[in-house]
Every structure is written in structure tokens, then in C-alpha cells.
Tab-separated table of C-alpha atoms in Angstrom:
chain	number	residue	atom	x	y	z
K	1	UNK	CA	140.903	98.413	150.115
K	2	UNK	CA	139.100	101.419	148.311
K	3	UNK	CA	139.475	104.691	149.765
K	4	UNK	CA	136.858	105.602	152.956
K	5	UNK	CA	134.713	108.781	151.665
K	6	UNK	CA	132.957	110.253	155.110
K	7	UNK	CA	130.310	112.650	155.522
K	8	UNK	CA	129.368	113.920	158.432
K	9	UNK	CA	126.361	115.783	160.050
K	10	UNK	CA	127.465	119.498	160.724
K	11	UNK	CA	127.955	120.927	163.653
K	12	UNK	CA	127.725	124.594	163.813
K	13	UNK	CA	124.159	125.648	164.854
K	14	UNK	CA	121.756	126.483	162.430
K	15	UNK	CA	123.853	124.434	160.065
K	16	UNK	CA	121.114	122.104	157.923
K	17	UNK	CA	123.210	121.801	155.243
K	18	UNK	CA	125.321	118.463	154.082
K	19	UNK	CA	127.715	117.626	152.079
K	20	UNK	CA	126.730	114.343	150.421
K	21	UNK	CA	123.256	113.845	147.971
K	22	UNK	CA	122.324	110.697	146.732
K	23	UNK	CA	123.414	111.422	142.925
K	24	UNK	CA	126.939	112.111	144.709
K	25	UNK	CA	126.919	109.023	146.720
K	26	UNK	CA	126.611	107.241	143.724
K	27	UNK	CA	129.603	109.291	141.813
K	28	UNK	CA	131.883	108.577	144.429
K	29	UNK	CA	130.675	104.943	144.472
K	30	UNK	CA	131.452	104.571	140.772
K	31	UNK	CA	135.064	106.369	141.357
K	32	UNK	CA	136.120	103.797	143.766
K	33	UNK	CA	135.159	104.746	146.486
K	34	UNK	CA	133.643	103.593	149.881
K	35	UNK	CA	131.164	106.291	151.163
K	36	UNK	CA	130.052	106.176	154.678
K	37	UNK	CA	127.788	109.076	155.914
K	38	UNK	CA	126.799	110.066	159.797
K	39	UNK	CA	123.025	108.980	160.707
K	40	UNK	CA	120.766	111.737	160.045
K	41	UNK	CA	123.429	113.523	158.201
K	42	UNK	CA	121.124	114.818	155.479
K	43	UNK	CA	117.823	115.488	157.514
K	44	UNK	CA	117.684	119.141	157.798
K	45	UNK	CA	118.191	118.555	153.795
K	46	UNK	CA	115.266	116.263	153.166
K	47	UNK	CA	117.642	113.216	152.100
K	48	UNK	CA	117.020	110.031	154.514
K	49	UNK	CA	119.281	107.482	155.757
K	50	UNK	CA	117.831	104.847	153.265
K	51	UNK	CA	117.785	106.978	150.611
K	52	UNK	CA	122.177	107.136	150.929
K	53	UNK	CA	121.973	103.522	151.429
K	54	UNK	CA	120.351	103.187	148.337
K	55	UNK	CA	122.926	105.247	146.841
K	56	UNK	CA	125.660	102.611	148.257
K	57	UNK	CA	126.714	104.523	151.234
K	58	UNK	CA	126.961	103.019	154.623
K	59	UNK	CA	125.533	104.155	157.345
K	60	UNK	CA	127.638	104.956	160.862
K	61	UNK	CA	126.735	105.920	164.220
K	62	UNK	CA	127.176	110.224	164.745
K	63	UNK	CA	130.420	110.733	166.548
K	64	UNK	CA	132.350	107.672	164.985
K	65	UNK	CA	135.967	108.167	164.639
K	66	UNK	CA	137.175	108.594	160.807
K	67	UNK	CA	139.902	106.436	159.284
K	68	UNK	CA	142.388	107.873	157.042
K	69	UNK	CA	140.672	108.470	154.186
K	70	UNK	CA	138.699	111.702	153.251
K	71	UNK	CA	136.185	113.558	155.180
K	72	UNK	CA	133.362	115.593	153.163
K	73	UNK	CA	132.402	118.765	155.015
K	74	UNK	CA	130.366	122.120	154.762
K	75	UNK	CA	131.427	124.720	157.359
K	76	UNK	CA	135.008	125.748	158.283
K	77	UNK	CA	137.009	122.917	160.523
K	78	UNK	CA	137.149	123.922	163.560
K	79	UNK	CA	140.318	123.132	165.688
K	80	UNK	CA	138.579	120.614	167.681
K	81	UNK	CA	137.142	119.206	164.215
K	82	UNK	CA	140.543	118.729	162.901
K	83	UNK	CA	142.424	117.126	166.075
K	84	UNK	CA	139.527	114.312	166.113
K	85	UNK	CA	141.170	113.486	162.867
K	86	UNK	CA	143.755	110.748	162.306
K	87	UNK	CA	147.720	111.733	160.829
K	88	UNK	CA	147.284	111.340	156.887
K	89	UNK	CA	143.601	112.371	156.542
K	90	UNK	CA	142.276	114.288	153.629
K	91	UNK	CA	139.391	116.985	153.900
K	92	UNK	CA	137.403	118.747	151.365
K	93	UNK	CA	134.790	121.475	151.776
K	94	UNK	CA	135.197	125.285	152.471
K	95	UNK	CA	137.592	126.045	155.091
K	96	UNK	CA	137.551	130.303	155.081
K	97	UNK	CA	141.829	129.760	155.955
K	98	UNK	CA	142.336	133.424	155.768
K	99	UNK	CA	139.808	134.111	158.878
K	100	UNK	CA	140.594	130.686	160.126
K	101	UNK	CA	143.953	130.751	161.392
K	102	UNK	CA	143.623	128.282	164.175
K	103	UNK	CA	141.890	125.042	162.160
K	104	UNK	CA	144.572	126.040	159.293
K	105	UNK	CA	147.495	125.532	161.768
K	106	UNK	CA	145.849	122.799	163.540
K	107	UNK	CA	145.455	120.779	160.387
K	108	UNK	CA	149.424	121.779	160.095
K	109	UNK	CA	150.539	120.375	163.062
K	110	UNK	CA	148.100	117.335	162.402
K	111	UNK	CA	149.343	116.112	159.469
K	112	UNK	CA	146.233	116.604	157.906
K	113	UNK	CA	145.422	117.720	154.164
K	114	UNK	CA	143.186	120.211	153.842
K	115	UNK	CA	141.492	121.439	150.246
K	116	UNK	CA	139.605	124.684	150.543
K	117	UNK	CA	136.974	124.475	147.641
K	118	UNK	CA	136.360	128.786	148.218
K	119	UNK	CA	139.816	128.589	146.861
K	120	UNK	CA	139.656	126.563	143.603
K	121	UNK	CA	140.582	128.718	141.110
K	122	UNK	CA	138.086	129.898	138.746
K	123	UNK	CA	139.100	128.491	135.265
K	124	UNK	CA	136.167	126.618	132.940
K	125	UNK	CA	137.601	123.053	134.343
K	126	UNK	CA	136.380	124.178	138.225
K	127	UNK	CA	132.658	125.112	137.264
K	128	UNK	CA	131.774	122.033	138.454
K	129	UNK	CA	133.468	122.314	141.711
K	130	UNK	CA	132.650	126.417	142.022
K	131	UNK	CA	130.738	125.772	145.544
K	132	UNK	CA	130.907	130.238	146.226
K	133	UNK	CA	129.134	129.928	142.791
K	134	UNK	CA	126.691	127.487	143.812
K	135	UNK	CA	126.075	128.569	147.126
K	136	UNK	CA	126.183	132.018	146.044
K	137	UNK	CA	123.207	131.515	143.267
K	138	UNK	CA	120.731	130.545	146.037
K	139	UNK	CA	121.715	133.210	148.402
K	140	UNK	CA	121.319	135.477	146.072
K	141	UNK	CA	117.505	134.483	145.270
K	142	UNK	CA	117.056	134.201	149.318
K	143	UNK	CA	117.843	137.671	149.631
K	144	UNK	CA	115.003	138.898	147.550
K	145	UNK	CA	112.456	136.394	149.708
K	146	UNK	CA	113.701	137.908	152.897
K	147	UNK	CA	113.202	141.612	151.437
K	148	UNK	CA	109.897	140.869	150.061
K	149	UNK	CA	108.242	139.307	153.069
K	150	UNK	CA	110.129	141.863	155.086
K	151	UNK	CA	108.987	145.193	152.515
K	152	UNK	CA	104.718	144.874	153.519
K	153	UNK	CA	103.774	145.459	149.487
K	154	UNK	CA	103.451	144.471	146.289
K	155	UNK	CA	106.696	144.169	144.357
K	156	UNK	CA	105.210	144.759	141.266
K	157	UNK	CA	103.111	147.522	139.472
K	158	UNK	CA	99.774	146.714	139.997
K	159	UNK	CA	96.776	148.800	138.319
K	160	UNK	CA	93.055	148.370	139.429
K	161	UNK	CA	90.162	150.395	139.226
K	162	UNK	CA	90.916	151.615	142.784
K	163	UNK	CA	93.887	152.683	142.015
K	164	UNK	CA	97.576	151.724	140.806
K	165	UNK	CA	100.722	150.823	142.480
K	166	UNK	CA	103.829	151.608	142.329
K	167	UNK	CA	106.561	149.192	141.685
K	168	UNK	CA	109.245	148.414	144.289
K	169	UNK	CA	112.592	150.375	143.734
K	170	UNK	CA	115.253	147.925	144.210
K	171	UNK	CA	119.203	148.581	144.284
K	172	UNK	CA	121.512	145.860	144.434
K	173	UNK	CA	125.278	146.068	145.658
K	174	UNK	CA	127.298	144.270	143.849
K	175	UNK	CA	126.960	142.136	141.152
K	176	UNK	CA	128.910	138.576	141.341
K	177	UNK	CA	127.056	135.554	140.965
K	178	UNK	CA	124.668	136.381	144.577
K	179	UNK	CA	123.759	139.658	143.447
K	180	UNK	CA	123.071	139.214	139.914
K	181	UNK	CA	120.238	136.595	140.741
K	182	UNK	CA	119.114	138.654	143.339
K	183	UNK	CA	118.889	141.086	140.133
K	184	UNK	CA	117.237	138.780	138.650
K	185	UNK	CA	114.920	137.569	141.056
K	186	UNK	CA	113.971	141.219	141.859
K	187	UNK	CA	113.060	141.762	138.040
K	188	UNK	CA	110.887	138.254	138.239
K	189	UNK	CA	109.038	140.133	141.014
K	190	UNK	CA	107.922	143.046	138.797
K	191	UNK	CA	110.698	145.278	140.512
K	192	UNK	CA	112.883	148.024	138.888
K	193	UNK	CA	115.853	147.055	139.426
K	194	UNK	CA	119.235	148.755	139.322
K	195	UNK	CA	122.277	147.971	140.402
K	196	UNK	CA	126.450	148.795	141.158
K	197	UNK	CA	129.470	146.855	141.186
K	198	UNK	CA	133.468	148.122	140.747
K	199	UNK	CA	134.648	145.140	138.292
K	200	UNK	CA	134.954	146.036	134.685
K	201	UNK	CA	132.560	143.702	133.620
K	202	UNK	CA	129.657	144.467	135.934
K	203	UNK	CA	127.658	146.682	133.984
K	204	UNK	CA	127.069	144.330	131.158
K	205	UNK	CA	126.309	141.535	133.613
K	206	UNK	CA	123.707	143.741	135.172
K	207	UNK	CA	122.017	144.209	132.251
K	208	UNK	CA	122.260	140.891	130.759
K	209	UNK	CA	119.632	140.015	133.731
K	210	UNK	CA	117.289	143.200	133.381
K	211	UNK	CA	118.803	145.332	135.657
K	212	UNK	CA	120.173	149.462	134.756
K	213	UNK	CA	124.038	149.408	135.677
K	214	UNK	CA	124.690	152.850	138.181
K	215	UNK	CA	128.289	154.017	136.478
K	216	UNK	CA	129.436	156.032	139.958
K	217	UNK	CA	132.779	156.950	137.558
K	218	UNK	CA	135.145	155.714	140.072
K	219	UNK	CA	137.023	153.275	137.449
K	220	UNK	CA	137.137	149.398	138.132
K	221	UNK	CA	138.588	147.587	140.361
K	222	UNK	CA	139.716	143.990	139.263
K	223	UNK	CA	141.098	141.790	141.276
K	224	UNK	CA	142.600	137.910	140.371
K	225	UNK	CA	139.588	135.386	139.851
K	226	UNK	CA	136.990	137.834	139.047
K	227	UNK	CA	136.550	139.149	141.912
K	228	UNK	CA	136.381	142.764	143.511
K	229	UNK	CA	139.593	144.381	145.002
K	230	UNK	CA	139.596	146.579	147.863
K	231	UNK	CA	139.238	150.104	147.362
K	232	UNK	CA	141.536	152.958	148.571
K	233	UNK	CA	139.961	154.832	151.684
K	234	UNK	CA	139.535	157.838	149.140
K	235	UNK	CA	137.928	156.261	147.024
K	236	UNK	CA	135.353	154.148	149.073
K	237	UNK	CA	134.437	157.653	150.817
K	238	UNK	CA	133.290	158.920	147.280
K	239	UNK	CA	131.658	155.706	146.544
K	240	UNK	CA	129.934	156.211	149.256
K	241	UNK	CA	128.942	159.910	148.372
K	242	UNK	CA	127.495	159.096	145.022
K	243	UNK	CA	125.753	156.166	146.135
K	244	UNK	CA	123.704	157.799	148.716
K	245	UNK	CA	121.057	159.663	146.708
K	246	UNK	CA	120.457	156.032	144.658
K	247	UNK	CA	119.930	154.809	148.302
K	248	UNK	CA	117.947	157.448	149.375
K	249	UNK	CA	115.496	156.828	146.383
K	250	UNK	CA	115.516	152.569	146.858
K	251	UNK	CA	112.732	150.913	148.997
K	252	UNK	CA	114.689	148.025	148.753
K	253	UNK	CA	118.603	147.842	149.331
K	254	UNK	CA	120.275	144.335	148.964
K	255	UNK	CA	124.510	144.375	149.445
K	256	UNK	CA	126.508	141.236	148.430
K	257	UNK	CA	129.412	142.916	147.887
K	258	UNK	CA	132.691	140.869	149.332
K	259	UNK	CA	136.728	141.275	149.007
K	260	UNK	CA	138.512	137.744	149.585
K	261	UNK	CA	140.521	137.030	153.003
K	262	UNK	CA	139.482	140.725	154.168
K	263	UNK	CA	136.439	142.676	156.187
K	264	UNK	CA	133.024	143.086	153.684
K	265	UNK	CA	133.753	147.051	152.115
K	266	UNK	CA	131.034	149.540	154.036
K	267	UNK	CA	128.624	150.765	151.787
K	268	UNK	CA	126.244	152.163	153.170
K	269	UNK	CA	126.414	153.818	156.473
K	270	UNK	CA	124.046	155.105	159.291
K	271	UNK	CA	123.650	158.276	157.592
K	272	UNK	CA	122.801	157.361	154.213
K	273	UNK	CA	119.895	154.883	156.109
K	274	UNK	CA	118.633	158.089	157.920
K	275	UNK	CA	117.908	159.066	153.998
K	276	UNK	CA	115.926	156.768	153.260
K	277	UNK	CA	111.938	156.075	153.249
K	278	UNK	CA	109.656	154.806	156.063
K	279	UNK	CA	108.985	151.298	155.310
K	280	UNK	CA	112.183	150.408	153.745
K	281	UNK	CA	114.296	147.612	153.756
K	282	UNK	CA	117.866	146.525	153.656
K	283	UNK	CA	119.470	143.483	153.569
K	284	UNK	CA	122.759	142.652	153.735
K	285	UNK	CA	124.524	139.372	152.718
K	286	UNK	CA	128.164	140.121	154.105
K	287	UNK	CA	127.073	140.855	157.975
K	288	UNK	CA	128.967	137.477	159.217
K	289	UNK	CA	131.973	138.930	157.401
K	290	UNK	CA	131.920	142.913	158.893
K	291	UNK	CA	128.935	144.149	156.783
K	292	UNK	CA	127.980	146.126	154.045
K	293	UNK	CA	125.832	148.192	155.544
K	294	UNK	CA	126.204	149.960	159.268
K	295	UNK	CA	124.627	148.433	161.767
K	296	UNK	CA	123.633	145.217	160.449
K	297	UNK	CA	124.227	142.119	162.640
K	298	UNK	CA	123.886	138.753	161.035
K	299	UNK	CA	120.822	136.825	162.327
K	300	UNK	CA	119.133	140.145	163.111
K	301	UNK	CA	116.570	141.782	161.838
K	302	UNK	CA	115.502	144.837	163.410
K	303	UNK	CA	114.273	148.493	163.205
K	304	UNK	CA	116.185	151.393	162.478
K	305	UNK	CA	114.615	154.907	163.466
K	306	UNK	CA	114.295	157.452	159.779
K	307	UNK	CA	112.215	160.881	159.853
K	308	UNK	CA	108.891	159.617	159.875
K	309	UNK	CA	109.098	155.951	161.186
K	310	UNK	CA	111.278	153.315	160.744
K	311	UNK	CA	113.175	150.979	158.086
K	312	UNK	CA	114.029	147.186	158.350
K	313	UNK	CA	117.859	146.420	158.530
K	314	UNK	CA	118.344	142.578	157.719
K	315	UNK	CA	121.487	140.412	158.762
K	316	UNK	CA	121.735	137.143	156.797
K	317	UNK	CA	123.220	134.575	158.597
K	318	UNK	CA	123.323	130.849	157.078
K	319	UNK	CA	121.208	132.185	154.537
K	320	UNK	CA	122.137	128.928	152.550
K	321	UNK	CA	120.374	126.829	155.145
K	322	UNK	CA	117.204	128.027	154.248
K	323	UNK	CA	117.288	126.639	150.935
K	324	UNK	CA	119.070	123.744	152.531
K	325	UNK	CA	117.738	120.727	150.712
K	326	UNK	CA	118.725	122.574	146.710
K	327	UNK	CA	122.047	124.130	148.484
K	328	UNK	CA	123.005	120.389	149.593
K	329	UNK	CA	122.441	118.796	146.441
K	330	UNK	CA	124.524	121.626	144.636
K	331	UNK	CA	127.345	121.675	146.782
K	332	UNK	CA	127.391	118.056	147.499
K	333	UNK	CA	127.916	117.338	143.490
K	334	UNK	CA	130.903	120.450	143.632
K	335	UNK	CA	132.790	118.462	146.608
K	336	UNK	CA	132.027	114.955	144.363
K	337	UNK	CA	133.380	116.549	141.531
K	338	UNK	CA	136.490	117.526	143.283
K	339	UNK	CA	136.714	114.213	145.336
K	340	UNK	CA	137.166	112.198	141.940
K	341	UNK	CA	139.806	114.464	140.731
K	342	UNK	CA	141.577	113.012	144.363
K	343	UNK	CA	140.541	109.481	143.277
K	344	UNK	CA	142.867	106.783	140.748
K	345	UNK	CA	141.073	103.329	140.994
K	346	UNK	CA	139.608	104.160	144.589
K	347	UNK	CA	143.061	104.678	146.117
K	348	UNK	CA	143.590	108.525	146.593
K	349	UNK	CA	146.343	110.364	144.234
K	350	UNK	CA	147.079	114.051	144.704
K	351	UNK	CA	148.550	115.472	141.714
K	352	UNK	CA	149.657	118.735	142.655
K	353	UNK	CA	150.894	119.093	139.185
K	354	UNK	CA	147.108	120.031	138.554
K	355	UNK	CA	146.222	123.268	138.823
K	356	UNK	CA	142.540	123.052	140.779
K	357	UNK	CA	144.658	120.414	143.069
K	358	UNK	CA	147.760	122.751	144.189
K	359	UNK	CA	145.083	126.008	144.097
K	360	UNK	CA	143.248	124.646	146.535
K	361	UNK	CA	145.274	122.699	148.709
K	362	UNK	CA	145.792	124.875	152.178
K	363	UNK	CA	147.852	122.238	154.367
K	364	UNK	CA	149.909	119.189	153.251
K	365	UNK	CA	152.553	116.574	154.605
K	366	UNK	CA	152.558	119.127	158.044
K	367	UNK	CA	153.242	122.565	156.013
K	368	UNK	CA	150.666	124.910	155.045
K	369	UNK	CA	151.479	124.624	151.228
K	370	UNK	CA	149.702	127.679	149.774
K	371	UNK	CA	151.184	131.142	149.349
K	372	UNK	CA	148.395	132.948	149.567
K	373	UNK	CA	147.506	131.672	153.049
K	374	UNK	CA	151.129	131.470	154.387
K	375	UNK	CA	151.468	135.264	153.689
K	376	UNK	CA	148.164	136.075	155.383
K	377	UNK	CA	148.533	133.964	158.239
K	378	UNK	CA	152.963	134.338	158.703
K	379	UNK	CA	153.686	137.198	156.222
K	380	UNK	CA	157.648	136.448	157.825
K	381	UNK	CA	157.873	133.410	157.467
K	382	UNK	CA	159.187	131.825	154.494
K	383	UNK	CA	156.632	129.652	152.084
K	384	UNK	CA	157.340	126.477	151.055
K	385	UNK	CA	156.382	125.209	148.140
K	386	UNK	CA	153.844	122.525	147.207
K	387	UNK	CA	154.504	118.758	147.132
């Protein structure tokens, strides 16, 4: 008997992502296995039931109970989510293990395996699988959208008989994958564009999309993976100093900046808003995860009192979802991808002598089998190693 490939329809509200597409129906299909997806799974997404039956998958009634096998998914397991699971199951999609403690250890004490694609490490072989990459491209473009219809003029210089206008001033913070497009994106626009990040490589990134790098002098700071490392209180104080007359001259503010398994870094604070223009607006990616910017809330957008009227302060929340039928098809090829690395003649084979396989596996044969989340969650307690 091949090897039962569900997807579900996600529960978290506001949620329209999925994590199957027809083109991965069909990959799966062709690696063996048998792909059965929850009825109106892939609505919110534009993708119909007979369109995944056209792909091969089966269709099953919402709330049917899944087999051993592997289950597809988009947001974090919940504990609930992972005890509806049979002993021996298999799940792939992002899991957020170091701020999800409880559906780590439930999947533990289940017996269930868990791979958590926001860990795959980032080496050339995972590009395919890179869903903070994926997802992160369109969020970054979103952000811009959300600005612009939230900013009440033109982006770019405009110059008429009546008059000309002034291009929008646009700073971006931080400069991974999400805020380089919104770099981009901005520049598309007609905006000037600038932009700050603390990895070594930032500045040339910036300006490989049109945007002027802002070296604050601080030094880098590289962490594992390409990503961002924490700064020392010190130092995020004076980051925050130097920063504040670039944000006081922006109409436009945009923060993606992020630190793995810890808070968002603060940015930009109440007082550097107070600074800024009437009819200015920020944005802020990391508000589920503690914010860049004070104040921000994710899902709100609201007004913030400055001398002489007010600017917009924007939470994103599920900011994916509103791209939801290109973020599906993108991350539903990255959890294909992985799937088939899972997959030897449609019976499943993990070979955690592969690096993506042990680098993203959180929970295995009722241990939690990576370091990295053993430390966070039990720094005590001794770490086992991988099967």
C-alpha cells in the first residue's frame, strides 16, 4: 500500500491558505504516493475540489480521522491538532517549535514526527523547500500594497502643468528576502527608497534592488543561516538613536526585521513616531511576533496622534492570506519538494543521515530530536541525539 499524503483545510481563523496545489498533487502522485485532501481545502486559494481530483487526489469528508501516513499543513499544530493524530504519523509544514512548546511536546508524547520546514537549513539543495523564503517574497510585496492604499498619494513623482509631486520617502527595516521585495516593490512604485539591515551582506543586497543602504556604523551582526542575531541592549539603544532622524524624514516606514526563536528587535519606538510627518505610515511585519515598531498590534490598523495630526500604524497579521491563492501554490510545491525527499517507492524512508532531513526534524520515535529546540524548550535536560 503506497503511503497516505493528507491535506487538510486550516483551522486558525483568517487562515485561507493550503498546503496542497494541483502541480503538487501530481508530484506526490508520481512519488508514490496516495494524496487525499479535506473538501474545500483549497477554496480560500481559488483551487476546487475537482481541480485536486484531476490532479489524482481523493477527496474526504472535513474532520476525517488521518491514518498513519503524512499530514501536509500550513500553520503551527496545535496540541489538539496533534492528539487527533494516530502513534507513527508524520507531519510537514511550519511548526514555530521555539514559541510552540506545547504542540512540540504533544507531538513527543504522541509518537508523532514532526518536520518544521522554518527550520530546513538554508544550503542550495533546500531552495526548493525554503517556505520563510517563499512566504516571505509575497509578504514582502503585501507590505508595500497595504502602505500605499493606507499613505492617500501618489507614490511616484508626478509633474503636470499644475504642479509637481513629490515622490514618497520610503525606509525599509531590514533587508532578508520580505524586505528586499518590499524594496523592490517600493522602487516599482516610483518611491525613493532606502533601507537598513545589521548582516554583513545587506548593503549590497539593498542596492542590488534600487534601494541606498543607511550604514548606522554599528558593525554586523551575523547569525547561522543568514539570518540577523540579536543585538546587545547597548547597542540596539544606539541603533535606535541613529535611526530616528531617517524615520523622522520617511513618509513611509516598513519593518521586517526578525531574530529566530526570540521577540521581533524594537526599532522604532513611540518617540521616534511622535517625529514623524502628518499623514505617515508605518507598517510592521513582525507585530504577531512582539513588533518592530511600538505600539503596533497585528490585525490593527489605527491612528497614532504626531504634532499636527496623525500617522497610520499598521499590524500585519496573516499577511500571506491575502495573496492566498500565489502563497498556496508556492508553499504547497516547498512541502512537495520536501515530502519526496520522505518518499522511496511510495513507502516513507527518513534518512536522517541527510542533512535537510535531521535539520528539520523537531520530534521523532517519542523524543524531541533537535538540539536547537531541546535547549530552548529544556535547556537542563540532556539532548538526545537523532535516529
Amino acid at each position: 500500500m503506497p503511503v497516505t499524503v493528507r491535506v487538510r483545510a486550516e483551522r486558525a481563523s483568517g487562515e485561507k491558505r493550503v498546503a496542497a496545489s494541483p502541480e503538487s498533487v501530481k508530484k506526490l502522485v508520481t512519488a508514490g504516493a496516495a494524496v487525499e485532501i479535506e473538501a474545500g481545502a483549497g477554496e480560500a486559494s481559488l483551487i476546487s475540489d475537482a481541480a485536486y481530483r484531476a490532479a489524482g487526489a481523493a477527496i474526504v469528508p472535513p474532520g476525517t480521522a488521518v491514518a498513519s501516513g503524512v499530514l501536509l499543513h500550513v500553520r503551527p499544530l496545535t496540541v489538539d491538532d496533534v492528539e487527533a493524530l494516530p502513534s507513527g504519523a508524520i507531519t510537514v509544514g511550519m511548526l514555530d517549535p521555539f514559541q510552540n512548546a506545547a504542540g512540540v511536546e504533544a507531538a513527543r508524547d504522541r509518537g508523532v514526527t514532526t518536520f518544521a520546514l522554518d527550520l530546513l537549513p538554508r544550503i542550495s539543495r533546500a531552495q526548493s523547500m525554503d517556505v520563510l523564503s517563499s512566504q516571505a517574497l509575497l509578504a514582502g510585496y503585501r507590505l508595500v500594497t497595504l502602505a500605499a492604499d493606507a499613505f492617500g498619494r501618489m507614490f511616484g513623482m508626478t509633474m503636470t502643468a499644475a504642479g509637481t509631486l513629490a515622490p514618497a520617502r520610503v525606509l525599509v527595516l531590514g533587508a532578508g528576502v520580505a524586505g528586499l521585495q518590499a524594496i523592490a516593490t517600493a522602487k516599482r512604485l516610483g518611491g525613493i527608497v532606502s533601507a537598513n539591515d545589521v548582516r554583513a551582506a545587506s548593503a549590497d543586497e539593498v542596492r542590488s534592488v534600487g534601494g541606498t543602504f543607511i550604514d548606522l556604523d554599528l558593525g554586523t551582526a551575523d547569525a547561522a543561516g543568514g539570518y540577523a542575531k540579536e543585538l546587545a541592549e547597548d547597542r540596539a539603544r544606539r541603533q535606535q538613536e541613529l535611526l530616528a532622524p531617517h524615520i523622522a524624514a520617511s513618509d513611509i516606514v516598513i519593518t521586517t526585521a526578525a531574530v529566530p526563536g526570540r521577540a521581533a528587535p524594537r526599532l522604532v519606538t513611540a518617540a521616534m513616531i511622535a517625529g514623524m510627518k502628518p499623514g505617515s505610515v508605518l507598517v510592521d511585519l513582525a507585530a504577531e511576533t512582539g513588533g518592530n515598531i511600538e505600539g503596533s498590534v497585528a490585525g490593527e490598523r489605527r491612528r497614532v496622534a504626531v504634532e499636527g495630526g496623525a500617522v497610520t500604524l499598521i499590524g500585519a497579521r496573516d499577511i500571506q492570506s491575502d495573496l492566498a491563492p500565489d502563497a498556496s501554490k508556492l508553499y504547497a510545491m516547498n512541502c512537495a519538494n520536501f515530502t519526496a525527499l520522505l518518499l522511496k517507492e511510495g513507502e516513507t524512508v527518513l534518512d536522517f543521515d541527510d542533512e535537510l532531513v535531521a535539520g528539520s526534524a523537531i520530534t521523532h520515535d517519542g523524543r524531541i530530536v533537535s538540539e536547537r529546540v531541546a535547549a530552548a524548550l529544556a535547556p537542563s535536560t540532556m539532548v538526545e541525539e537523532s535516529a
